[in-house]
PDB file of C-alpha atoms in Angstrom:
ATOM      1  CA  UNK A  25     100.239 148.884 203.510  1.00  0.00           C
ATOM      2  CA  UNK A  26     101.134 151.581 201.125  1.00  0.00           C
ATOM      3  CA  UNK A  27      99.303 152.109 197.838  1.00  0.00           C
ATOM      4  CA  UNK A  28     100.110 152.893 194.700  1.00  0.00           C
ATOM      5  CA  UNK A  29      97.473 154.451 191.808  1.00  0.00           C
ATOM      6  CA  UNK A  30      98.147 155.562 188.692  1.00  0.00           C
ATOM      7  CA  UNK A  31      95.953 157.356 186.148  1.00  0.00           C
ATOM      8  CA  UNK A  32      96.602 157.885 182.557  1.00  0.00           C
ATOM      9  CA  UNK A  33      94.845 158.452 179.470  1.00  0.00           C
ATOM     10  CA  UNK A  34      95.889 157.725 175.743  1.00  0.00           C
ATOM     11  CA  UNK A  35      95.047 156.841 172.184  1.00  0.00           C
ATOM     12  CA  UNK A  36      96.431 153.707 170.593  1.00  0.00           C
ATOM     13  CA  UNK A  37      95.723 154.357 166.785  1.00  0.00           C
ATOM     14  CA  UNK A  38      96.866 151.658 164.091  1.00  0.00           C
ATOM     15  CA  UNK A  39      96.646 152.636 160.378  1.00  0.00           C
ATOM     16  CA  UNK A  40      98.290 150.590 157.644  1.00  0.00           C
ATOM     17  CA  UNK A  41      97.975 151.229 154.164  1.00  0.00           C
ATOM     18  CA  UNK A  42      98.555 148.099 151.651  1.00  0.00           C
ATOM     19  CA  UNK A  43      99.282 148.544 147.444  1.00  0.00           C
ATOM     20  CA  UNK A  44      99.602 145.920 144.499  1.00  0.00           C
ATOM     21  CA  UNK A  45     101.373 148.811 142.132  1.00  0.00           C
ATOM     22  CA  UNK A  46     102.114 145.334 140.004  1.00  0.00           C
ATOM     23  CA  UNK A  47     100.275 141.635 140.488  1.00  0.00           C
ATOM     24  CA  UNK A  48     103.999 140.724 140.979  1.00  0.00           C
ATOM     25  CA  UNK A  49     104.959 143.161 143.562  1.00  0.00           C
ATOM     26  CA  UNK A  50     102.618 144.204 146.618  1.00  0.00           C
ATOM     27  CA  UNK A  51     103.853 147.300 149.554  1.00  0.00           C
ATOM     28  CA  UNK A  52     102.348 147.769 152.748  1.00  0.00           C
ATOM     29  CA  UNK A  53     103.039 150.295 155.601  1.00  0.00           C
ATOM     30  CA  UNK A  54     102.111 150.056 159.007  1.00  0.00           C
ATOM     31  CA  UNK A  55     101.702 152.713 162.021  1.00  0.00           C
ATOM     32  CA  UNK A  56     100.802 151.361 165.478  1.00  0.00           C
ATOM     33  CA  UNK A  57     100.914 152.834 168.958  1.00  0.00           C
ATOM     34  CA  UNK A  58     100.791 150.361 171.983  1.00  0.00           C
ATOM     35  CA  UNK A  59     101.088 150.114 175.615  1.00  0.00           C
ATOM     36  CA  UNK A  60     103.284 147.434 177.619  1.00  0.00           C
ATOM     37  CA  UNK A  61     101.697 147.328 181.239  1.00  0.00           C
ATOM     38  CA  UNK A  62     103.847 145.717 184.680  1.00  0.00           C
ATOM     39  CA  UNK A  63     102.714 142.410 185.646  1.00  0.00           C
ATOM     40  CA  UNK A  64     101.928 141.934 188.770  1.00  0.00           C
ATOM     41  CA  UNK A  65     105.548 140.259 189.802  1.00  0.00           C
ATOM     42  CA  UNK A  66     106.828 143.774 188.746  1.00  0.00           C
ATOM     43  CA  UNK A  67     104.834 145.578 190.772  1.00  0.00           C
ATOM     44  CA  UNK A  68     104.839 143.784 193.945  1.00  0.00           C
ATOM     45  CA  UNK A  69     107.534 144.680 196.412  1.00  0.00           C
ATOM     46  CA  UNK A  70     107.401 141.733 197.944  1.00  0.00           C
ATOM     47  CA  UNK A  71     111.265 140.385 198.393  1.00  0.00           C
ATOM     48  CA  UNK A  72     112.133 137.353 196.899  1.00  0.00           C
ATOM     49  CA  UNK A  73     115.403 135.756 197.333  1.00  0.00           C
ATOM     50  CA  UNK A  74     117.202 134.210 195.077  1.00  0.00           C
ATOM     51  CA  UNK A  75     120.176 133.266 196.312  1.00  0.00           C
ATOM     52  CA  UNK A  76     122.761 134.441 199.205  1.00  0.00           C
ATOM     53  CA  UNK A  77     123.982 137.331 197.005  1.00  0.00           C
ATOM     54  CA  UNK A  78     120.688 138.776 195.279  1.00  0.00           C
ATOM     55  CA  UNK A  79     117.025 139.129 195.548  1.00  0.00           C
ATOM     56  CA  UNK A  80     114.430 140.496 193.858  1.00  0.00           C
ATOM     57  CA  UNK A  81     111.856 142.894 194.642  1.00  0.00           C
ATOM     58  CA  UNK A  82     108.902 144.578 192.729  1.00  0.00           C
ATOM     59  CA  UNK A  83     109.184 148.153 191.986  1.00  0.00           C
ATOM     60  CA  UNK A  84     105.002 149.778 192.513  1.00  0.00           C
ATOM     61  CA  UNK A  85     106.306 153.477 191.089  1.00  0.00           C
ATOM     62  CA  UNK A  86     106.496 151.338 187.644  1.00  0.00           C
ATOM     63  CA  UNK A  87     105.176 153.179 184.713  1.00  0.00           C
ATOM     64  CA  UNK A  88     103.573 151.580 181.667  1.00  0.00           C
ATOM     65  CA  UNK A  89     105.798 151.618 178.099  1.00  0.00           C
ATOM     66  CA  UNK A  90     104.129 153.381 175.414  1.00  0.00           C
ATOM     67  CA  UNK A  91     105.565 152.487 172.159  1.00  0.00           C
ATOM     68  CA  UNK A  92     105.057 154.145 168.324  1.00  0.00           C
ATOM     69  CA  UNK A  93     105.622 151.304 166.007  1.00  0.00           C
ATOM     70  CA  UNK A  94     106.603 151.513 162.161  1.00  0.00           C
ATOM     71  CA  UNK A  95     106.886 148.494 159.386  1.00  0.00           C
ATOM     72  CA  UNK A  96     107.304 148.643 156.385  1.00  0.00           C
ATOM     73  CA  UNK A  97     106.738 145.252 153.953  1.00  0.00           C
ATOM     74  CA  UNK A  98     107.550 144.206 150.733  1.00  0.00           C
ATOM     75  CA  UNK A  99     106.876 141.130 148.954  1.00  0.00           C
ATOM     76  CA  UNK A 100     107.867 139.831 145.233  1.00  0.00           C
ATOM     77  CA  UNK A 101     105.853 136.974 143.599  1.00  0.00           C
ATOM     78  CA  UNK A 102     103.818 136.192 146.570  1.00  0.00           C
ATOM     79  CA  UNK A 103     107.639 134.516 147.931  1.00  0.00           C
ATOM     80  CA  UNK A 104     110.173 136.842 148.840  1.00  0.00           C
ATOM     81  CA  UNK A 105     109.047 139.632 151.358  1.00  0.00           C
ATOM     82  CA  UNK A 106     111.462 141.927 153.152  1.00  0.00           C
ATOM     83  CA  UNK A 107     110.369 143.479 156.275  1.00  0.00           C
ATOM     84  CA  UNK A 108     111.579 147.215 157.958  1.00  0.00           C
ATOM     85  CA  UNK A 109     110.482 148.038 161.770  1.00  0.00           C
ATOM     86  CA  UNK A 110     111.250 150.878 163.867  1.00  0.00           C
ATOM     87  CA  UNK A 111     109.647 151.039 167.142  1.00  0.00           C
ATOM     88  CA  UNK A 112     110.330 154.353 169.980  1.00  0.00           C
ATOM     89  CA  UNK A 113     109.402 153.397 173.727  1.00  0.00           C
ATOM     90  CA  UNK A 114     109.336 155.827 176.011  1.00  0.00           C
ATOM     91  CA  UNK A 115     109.374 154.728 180.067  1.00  0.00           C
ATOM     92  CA  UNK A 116     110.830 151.335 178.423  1.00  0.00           C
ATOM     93  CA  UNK A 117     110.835 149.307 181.673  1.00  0.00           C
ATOM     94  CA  UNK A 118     114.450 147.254 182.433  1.00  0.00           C
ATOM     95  CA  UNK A 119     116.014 145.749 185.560  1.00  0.00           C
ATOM     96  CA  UNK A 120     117.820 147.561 187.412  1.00  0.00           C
ATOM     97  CA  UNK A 121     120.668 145.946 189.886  1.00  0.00           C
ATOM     98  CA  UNK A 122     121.135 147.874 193.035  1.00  0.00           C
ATOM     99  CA  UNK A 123     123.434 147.150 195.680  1.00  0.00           C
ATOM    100  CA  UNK A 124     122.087 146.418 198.697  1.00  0.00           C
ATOM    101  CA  UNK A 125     122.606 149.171 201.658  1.00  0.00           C
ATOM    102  CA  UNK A 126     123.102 146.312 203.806  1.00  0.00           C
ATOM    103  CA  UNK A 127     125.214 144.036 202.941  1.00  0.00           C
ATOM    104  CA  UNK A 128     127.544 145.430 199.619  1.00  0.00           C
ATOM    105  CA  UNK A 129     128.077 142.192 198.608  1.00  0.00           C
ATOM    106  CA  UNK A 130     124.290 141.600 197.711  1.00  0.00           C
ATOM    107  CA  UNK A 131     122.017 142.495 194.382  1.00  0.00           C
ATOM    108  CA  UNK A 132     118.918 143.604 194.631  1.00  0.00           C
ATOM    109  CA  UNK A 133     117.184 143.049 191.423  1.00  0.00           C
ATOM    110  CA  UNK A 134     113.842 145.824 190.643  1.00  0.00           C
ATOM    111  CA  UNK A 135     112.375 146.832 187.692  1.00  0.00           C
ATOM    112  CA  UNK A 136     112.771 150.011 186.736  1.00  0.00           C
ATOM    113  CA  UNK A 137     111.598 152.732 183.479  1.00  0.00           C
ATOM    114  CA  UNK A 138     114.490 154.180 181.364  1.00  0.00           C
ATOM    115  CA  UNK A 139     113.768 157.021 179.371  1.00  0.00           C
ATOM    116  CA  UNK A 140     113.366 155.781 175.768  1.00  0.00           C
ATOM    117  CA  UNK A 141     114.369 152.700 173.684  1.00  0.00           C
ATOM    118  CA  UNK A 142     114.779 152.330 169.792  1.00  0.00           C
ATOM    119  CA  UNK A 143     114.650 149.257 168.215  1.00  0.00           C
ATOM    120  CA  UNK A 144     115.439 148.986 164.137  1.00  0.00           C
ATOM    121  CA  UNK A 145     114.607 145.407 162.481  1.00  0.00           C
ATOM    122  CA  UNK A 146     114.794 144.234 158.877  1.00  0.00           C
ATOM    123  CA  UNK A 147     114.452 140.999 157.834  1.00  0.00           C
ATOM    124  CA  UNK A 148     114.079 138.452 154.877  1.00  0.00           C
ATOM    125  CA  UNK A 149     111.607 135.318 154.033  1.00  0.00           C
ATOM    126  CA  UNK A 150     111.198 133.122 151.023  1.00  0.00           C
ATOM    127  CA  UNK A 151     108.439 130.578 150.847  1.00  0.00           C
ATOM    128  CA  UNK A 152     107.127 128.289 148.250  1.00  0.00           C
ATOM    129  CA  UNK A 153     105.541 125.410 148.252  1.00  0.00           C
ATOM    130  CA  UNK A 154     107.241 121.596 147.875  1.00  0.00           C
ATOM    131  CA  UNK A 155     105.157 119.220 145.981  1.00  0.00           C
ATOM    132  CA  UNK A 156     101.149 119.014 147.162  1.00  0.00           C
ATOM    133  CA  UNK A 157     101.020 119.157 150.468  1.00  0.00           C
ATOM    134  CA  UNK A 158     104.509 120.941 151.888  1.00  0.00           C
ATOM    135  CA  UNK A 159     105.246 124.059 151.927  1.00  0.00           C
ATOM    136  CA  UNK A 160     108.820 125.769 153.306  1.00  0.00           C
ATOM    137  CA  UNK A 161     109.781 128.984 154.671  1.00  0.00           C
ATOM    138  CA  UNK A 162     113.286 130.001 155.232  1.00  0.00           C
ATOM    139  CA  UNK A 163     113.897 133.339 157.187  1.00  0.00           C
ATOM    140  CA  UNK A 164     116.006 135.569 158.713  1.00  0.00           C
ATOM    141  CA  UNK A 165     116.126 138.685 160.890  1.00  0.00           C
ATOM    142  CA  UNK A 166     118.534 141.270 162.211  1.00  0.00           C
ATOM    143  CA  UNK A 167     117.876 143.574 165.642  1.00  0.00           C
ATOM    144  CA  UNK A 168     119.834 146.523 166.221  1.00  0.00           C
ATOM    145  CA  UNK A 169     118.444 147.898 169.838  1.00  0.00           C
ATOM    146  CA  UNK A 170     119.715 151.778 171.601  1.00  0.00           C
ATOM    147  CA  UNK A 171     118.659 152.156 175.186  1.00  0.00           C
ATOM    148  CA  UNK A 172     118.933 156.377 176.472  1.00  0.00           C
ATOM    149  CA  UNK A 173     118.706 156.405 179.838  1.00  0.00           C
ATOM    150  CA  UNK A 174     120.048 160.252 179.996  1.00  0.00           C
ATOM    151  CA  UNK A 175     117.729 162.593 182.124  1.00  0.00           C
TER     152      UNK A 175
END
């Protein structure tokens, strides 16, 4: 059968830095670089069908995701903290929905990479504590994600 190898080398540093500038008030940034490797299923281009109008198939050319993570935290009175995220991927893998060369009524489902991805996150938890042995945390958190798939 065919074969696929690919060979890559990088760094995946993580620094954070973390400040009380006040005991009520305490600031922490964090930098993090990370890599998102294809499962196997993604890889494999064995066909799988689904149903009469699609199937899916493995894609071995898939590259791994690298992604440079940012977050930045703040927290009042040990309660309130409001996290910031930004995170770039580059080769941000996707599926991809081709139409099959054979029959045009059919999907063929395949992972494939897209140049880059941003995604921007803040969000907001309170916690405190209710009575001895309870303690509650309410939360919330809003996603805005951009996908460039330009060449």
């Amino acid at each position: 059968g065919d074969k696929s190898r690919q060979q890559y080398f990088s760094l995946f540093p993580t620094v954070g830095i973390s400040v009380n500038p006040h005991p009520k008030h305490a600031l922490s940034l964090l930098y993090a670089r990370r890599i998102d490797r294809p499962s196997y299923d993604q890889l494999n281009p064995f066909i799988y069908v689904l149903d009469n109008f699609s199937t899916y198939q493995g894609n071995p050319n898939l590259l791994p995701a690298f992604s440079d993570n940012l977050e930045f935290n703040y927290t009042l009175y040990e309660a309130l903290t409001i996290t910031s995220s930004y995170s770039h991927i580059t080769n941000a893998a996707t599926e991809i929905f081709i139409e099959d060369p054979n029959r045009p009524d059919k999907l063929i489902f395949t992972p494939g990479n897209i140049k880059s991805a941003q995604n921007f996150s803040t969000g907001l938890t309170f916690a405190m504590p209710i009575g001895k042995w309870l303690f509650m945390m309410i939360g919330g958190t809003g996603v805005y994600n951009y996908f460039n798939d330009s060449t």
